[in-house]
PDB file of C-alpha atoms in Angstrom:
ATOM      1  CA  UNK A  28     -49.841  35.694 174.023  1.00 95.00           C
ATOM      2  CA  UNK A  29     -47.838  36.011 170.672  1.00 93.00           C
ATOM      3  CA  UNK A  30     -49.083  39.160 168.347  1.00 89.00           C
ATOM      4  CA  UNK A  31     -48.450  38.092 164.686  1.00 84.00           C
ATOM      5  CA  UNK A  32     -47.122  40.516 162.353  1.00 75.00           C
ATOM      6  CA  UNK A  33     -48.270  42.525 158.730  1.00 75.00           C
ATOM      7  CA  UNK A  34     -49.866  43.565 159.942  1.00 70.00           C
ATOM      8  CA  UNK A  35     -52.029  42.106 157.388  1.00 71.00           C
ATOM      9  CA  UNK A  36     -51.099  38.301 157.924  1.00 77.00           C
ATOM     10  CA  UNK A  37     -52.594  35.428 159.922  1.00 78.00           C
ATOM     11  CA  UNK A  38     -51.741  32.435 161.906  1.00 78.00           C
ATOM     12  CA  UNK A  39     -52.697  29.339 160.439  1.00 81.00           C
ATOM     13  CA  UNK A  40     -52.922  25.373 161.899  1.00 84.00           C
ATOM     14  CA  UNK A  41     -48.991  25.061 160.667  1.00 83.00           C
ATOM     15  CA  UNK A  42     -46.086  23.843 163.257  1.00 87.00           C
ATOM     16  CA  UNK A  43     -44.137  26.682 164.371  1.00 84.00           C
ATOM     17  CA  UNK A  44     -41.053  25.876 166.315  1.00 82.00           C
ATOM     18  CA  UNK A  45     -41.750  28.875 168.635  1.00 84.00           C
ATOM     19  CA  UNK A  46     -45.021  28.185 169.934  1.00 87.00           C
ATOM     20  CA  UNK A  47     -44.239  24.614 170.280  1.00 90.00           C
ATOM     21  CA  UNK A  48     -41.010  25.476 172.429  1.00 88.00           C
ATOM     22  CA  UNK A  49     -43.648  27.663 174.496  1.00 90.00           C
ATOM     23  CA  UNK A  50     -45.708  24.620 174.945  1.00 93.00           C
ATOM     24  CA  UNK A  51     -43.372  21.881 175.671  1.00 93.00           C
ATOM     25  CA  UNK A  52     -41.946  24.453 178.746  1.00 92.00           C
ATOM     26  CA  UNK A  53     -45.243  24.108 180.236  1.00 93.00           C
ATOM     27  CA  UNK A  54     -47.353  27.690 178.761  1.00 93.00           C
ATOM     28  CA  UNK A  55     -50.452  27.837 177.351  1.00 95.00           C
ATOM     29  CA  UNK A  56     -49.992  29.968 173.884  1.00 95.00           C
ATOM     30  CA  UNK A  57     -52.332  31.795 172.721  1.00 95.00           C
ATOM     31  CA  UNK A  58     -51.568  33.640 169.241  1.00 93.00           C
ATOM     32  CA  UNK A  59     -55.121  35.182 167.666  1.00 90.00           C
ATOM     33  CA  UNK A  60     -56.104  36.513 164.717  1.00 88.00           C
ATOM     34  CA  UNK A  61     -57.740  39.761 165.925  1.00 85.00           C
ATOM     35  CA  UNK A  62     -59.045  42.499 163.265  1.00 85.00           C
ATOM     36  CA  UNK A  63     -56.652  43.284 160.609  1.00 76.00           C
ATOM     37  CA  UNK A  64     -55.646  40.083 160.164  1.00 84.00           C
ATOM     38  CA  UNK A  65     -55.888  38.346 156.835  1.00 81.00           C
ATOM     39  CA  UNK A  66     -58.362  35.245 155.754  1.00 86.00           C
ATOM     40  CA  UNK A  67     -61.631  36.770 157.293  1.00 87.00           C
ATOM     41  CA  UNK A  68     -62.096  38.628 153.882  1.00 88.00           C
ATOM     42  CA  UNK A  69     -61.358  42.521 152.611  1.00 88.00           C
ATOM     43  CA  UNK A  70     -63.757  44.192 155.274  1.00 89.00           C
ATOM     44  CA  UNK A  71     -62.356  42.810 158.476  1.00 82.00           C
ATOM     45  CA  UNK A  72     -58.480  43.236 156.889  1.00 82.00           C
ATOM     46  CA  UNK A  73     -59.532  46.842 156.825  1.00 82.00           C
ATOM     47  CA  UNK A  74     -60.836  47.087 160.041  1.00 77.00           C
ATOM     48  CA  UNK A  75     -57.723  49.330 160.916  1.00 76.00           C
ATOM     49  CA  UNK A  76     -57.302  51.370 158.473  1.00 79.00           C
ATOM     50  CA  UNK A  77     -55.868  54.580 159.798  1.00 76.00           C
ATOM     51  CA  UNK A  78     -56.305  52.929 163.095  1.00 76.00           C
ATOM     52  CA  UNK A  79     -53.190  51.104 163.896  1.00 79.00           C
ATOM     53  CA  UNK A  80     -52.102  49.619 166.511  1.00 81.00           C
ATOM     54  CA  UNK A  81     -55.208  51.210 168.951  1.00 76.00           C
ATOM     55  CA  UNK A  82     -57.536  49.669 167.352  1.00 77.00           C
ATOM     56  CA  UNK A  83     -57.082  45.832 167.834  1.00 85.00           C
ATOM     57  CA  UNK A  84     -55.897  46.127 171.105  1.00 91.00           C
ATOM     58  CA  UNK A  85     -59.511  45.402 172.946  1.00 91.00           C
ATOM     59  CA  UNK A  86     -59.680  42.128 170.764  1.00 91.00           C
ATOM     60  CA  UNK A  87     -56.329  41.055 171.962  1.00 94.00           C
ATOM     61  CA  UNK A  88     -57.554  41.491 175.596  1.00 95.00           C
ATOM     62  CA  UNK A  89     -60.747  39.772 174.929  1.00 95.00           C
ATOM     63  CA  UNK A  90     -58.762  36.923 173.748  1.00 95.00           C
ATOM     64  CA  UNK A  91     -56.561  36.923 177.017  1.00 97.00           C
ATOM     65  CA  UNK A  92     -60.057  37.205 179.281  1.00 97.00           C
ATOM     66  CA  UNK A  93     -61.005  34.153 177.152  1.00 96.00           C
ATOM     67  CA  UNK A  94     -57.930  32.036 177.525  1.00 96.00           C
ATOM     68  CA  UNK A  95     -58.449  32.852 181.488  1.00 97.00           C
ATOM     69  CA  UNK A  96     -62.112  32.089 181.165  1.00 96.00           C
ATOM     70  CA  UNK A  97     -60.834  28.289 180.367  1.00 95.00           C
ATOM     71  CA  UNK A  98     -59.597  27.834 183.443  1.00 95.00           C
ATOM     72  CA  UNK A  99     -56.014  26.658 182.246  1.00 93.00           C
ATOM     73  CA  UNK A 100     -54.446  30.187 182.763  1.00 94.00           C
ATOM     74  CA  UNK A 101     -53.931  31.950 185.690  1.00 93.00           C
ATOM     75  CA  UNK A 102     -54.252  35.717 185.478  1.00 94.00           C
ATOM     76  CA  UNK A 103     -51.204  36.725 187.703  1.00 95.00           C
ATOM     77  CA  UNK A 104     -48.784  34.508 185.484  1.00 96.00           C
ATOM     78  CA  UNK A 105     -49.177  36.304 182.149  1.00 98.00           C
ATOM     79  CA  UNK A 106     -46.607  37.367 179.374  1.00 97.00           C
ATOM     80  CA  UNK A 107     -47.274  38.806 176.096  1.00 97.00           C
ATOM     81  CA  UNK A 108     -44.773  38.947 172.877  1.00 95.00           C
ATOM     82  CA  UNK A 109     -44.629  39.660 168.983  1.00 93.00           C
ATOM     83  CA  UNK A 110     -42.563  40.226 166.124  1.00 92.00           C
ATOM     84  CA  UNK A 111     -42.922  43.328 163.647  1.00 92.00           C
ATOM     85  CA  UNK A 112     -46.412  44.762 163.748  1.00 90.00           C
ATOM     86  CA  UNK A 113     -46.846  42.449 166.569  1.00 92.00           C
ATOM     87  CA  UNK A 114     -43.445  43.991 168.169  1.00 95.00           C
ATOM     88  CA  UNK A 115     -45.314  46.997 168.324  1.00 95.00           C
ATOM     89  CA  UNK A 116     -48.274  45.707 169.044  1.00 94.00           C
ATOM     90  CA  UNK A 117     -46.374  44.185 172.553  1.00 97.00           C
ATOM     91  CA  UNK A 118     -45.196  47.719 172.993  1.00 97.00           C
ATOM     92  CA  UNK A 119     -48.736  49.389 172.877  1.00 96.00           C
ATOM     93  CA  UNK A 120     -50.362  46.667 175.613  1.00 97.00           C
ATOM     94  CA  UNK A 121     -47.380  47.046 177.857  1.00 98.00           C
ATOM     95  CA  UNK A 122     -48.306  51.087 177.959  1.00 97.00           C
ATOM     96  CA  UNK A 123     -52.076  50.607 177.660  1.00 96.00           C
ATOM     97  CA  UNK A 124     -51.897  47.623 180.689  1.00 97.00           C
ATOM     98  CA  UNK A 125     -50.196  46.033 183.545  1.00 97.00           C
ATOM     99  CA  UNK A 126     -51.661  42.555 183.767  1.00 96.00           C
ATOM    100  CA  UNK A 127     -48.721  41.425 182.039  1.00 98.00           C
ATOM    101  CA  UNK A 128     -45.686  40.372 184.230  1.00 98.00           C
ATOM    102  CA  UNK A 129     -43.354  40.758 180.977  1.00 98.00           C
ATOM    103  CA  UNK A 130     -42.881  41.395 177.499  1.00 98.00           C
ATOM    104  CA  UNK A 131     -40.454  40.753 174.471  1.00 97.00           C
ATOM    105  CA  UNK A 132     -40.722  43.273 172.076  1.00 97.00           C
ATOM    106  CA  UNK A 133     -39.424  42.168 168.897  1.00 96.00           C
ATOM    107  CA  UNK A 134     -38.432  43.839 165.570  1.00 95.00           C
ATOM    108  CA  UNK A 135     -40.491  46.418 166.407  1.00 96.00           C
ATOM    109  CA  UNK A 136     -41.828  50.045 165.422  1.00 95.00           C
ATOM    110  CA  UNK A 137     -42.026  52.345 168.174  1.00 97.00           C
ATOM    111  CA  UNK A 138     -42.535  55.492 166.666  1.00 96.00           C
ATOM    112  CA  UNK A 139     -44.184  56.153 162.960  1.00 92.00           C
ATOM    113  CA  UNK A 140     -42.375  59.399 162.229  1.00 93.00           C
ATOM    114  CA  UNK A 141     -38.661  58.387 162.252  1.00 93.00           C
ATOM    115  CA  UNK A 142     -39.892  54.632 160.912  1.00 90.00           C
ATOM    116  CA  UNK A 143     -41.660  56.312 158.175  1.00 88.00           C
ATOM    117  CA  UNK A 144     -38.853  58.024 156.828  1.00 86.00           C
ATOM    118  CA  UNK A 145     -35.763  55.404 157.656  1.00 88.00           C
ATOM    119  CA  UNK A 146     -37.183  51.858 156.762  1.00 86.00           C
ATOM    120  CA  UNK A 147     -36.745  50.760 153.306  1.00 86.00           C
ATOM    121  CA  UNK A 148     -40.507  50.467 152.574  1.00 80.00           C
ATOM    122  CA  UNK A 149     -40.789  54.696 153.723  1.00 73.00           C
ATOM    123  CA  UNK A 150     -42.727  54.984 150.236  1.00 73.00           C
ATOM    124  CA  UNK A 151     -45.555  53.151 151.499  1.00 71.00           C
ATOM    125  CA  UNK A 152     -47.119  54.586 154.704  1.00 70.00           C
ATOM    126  CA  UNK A 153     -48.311  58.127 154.010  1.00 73.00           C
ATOM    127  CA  UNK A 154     -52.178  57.943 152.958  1.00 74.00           C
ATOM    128  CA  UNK A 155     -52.805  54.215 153.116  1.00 75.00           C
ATOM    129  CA  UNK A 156     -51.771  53.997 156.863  1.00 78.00           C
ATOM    130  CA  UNK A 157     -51.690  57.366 158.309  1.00 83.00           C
ATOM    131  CA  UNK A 158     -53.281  60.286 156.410  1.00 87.00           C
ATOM    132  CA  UNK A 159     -50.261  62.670 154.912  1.00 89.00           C
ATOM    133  CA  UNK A 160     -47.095  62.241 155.672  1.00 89.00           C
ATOM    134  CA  UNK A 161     -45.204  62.776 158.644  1.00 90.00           C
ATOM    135  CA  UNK A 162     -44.248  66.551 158.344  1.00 93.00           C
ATOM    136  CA  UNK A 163     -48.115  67.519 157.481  1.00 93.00           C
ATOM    137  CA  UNK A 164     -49.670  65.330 159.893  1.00 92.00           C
ATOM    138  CA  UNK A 165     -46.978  64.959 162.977  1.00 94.00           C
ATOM    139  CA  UNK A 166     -50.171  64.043 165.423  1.00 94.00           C
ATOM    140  CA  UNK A 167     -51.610  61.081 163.472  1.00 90.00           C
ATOM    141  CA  UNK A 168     -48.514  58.971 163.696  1.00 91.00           C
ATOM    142  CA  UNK A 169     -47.294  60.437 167.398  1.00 94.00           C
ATOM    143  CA  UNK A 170     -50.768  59.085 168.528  1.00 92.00           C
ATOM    144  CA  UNK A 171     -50.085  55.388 167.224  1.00 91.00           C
ATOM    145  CA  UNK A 172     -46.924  55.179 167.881  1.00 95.00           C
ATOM    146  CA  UNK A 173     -45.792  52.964 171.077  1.00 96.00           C
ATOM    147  CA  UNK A 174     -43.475  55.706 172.203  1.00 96.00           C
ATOM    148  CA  UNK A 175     -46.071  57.977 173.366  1.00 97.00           C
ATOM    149  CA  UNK A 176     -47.431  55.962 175.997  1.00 97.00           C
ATOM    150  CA  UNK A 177     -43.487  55.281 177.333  1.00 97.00           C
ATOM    151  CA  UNK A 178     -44.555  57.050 180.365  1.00 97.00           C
ATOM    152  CA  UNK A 179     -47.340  54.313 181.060  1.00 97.00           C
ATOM    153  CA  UNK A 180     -45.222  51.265 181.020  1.00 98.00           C
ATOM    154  CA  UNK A 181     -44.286  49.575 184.549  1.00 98.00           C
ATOM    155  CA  UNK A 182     -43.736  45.952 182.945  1.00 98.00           C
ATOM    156  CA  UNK A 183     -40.025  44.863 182.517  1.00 98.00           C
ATOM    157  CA  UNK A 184     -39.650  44.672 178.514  1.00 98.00           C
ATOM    158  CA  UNK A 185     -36.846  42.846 177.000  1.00 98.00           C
ATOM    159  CA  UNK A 186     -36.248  44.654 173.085  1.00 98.00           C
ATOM    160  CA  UNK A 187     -34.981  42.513 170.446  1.00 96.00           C
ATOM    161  CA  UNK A 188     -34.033  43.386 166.524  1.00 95.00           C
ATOM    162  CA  UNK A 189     -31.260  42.292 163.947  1.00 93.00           C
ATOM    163  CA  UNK A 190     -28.662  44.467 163.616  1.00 94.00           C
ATOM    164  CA  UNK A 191     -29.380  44.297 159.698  1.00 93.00           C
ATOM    165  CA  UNK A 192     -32.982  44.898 160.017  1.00 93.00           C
ATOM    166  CA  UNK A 193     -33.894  47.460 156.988  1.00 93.00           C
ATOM    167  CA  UNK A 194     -37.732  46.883 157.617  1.00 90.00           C
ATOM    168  CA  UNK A 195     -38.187  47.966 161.485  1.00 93.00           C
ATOM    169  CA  UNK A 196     -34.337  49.574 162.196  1.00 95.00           C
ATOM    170  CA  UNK A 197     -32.197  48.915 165.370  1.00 96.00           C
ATOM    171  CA  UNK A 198     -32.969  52.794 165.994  1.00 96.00           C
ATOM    172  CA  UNK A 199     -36.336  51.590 166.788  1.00 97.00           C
ATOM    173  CA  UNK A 200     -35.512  49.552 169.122  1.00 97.00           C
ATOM    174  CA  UNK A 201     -33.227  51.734 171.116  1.00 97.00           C
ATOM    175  CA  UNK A 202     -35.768  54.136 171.307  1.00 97.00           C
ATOM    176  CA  UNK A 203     -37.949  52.325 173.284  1.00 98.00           C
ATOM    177  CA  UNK A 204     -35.099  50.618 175.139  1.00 98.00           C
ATOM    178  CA  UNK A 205     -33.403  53.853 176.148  1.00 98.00           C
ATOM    179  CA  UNK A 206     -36.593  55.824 177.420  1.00 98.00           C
ATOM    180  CA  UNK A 207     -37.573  52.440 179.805  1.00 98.00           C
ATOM    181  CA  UNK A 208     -33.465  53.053 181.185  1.00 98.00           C
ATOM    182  CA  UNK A 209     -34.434  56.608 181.664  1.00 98.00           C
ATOM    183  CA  UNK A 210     -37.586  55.650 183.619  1.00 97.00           C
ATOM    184  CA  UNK A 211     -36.051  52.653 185.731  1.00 98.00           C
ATOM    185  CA  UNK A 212     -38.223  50.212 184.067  1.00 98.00           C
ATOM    186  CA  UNK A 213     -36.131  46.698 184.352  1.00 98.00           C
ATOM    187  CA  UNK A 214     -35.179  46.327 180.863  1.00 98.00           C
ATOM    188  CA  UNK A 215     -32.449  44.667 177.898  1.00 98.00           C
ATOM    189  CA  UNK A 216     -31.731  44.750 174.396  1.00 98.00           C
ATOM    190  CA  UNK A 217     -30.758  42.283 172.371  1.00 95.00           C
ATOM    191  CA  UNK A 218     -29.329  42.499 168.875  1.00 94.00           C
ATOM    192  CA  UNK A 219     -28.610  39.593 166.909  1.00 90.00           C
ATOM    193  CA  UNK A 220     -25.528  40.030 164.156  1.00 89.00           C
ATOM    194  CA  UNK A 221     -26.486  39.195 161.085  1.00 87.00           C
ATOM    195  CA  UNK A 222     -30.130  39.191 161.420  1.00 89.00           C
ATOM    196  CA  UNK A 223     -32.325  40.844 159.093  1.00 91.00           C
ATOM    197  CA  UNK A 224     -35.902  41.316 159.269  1.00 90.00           C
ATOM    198  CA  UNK A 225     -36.225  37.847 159.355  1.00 86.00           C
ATOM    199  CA  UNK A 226     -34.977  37.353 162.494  1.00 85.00           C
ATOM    200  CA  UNK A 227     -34.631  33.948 163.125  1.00 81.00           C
ATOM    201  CA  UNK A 228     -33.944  32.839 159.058  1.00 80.00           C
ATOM    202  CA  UNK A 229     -31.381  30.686 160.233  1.00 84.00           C
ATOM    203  CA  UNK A 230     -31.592  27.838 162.688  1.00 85.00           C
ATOM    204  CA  UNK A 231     -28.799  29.846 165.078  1.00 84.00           C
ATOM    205  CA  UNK A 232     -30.665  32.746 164.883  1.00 81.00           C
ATOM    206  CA  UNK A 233     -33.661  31.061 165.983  1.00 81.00           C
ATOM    207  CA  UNK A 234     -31.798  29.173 168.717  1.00 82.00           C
ATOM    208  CA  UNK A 235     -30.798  32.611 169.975  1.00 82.00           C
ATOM    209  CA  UNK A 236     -34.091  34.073 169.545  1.00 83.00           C
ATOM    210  CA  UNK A 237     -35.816  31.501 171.767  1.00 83.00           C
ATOM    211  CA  UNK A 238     -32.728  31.436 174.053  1.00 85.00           C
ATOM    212  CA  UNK A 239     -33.362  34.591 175.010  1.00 87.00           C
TER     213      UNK A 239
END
C-alpha cells in the first residue's frame, strides 16, 4: 500500500513510474484515496480537520482487508509506504499495527511540534490543522504525531528524506530513525544529496529512490 501525500491531494488514473516498478516486480499496489483526499468535494476533504493522521487510518485498513478480500493478496506478505503526509501516515500504521512485514517511511513528519516551528511553511499549521500553536496546545500535536506511538512499533522501517528537504526536515527523519535504534527495531536511513522535497525530481533521484 502507497499513502499519497497533502495531505489534501489524490491519486488519479495517470502512469506513475513507482507503482508500475511495484507491479512489474510481481506486487499488487494498492494506493487509495481515503478521507481527506481531494476530488470527492469540500466535505469529505475536511473530513480531518483537526484530526490528522488518526483519523484516516481505519479507511486505509479497510482498503488493505479489501485488497485481501480479492483473493490476489496474501495477508502475511504485506508492506506499506508513503511520501510526505503519507510518510507519516506509514509511520502512524506501523505504531497503530503489525500486519505489515515492512515499511518505508518517506519525507516524513514525525512529530508536529518541532515540524511546526522548523519547516518553511511553520506559518500555516496553528488553527487550521491543530488548534493554537504548539506552546499553548503541546497535547494536540503530541497526540498526532507518529512519535508518540514509537514505543508500539515492532515492524523494521527503512526512513528516507533529502538532505535539502525544507518542507518535512532531515531532523524529522532522524527522530524517528534514532528512537527505532534505541528500541532494537531493525532499521536504516537514507538521505539522498541534493534532494529536496521533491524527492525523486530528477531521474537519479528516482533511480535511487526505487533502488532502495
Amino acid at each position: 500500500m502507497e499513502s499519497h501525500g497533502g495531505l489534501f491531494a489524490a491519486y488519479f488514473p495517470l502512469f506513475a513510474a513507482e507503482m508500475q516498478r511495484f507491479a512489474a516486480a510481481g506486487y499488487v499496489v494498492l494506493y487509495p484515496n481515503p478521507r481527506g483526499s481531494t476530488g470527492y468535494g469540500e466535505a469529505f476533504a475536511d473530513l480531518l480537520y483537526h484530526d490528522y493522521p488518526g483519523g484516516d487510518y481505519g479507511d486505509l485498513m479497510a482498503g488493505v482487508d479489501a485488497a485481501i478480500a480479492t483473493g490476489d493478496v496474501h495477508a502475511d506478505s504485506l508492506f506499506v509506504t508513503g511520501g510526505s503526509a503519507g510518510g507519516t501516515m506509514t509511520a502512524w500504521i506501523v505504531g497503530n499495527t503489525d500486519r505489515f512485514q515492512a515499511a518505508v517511511v518517506t519525507k516524513p513528519v514525525i512529530n508536529w511540534i518541532s515540524k511546526t516551528l522548523v519547516a518553511d511553511n511553520h506559518y500555516g499549521y496553528a488553527n487550521s490543522r491543530y488548534p493554537g500553536q504548539p506552546w499553548e496546545n503541546p497535547m494536540a500535536y503530541w497526540e498526532e504525531s507518529p512519535i508518540s506511538v514509537v514505543g508500539n512499533i515492532e515492524t523494521p522501517t527503512m526512513l528516507m528524506v533529502g538532505l535539502d528537504d525544507l518542507r518535512t526536515p532531515p531532523s524529522e527523519a532522524r527522530q524517528l530513525y534514532h528512537a527505532l535504534k534505541i528500541r532494537r527495531i531493525d532499521t536504516a536511513l537514507v538521505e539522498i544529496p541534493g534532494a529536496s522535497h521533491g524527492i525523486a525530481n530528477r531521474p537519479s533521484q528516482l533511480a535511487a529512490k526505487v533502488a532502495y
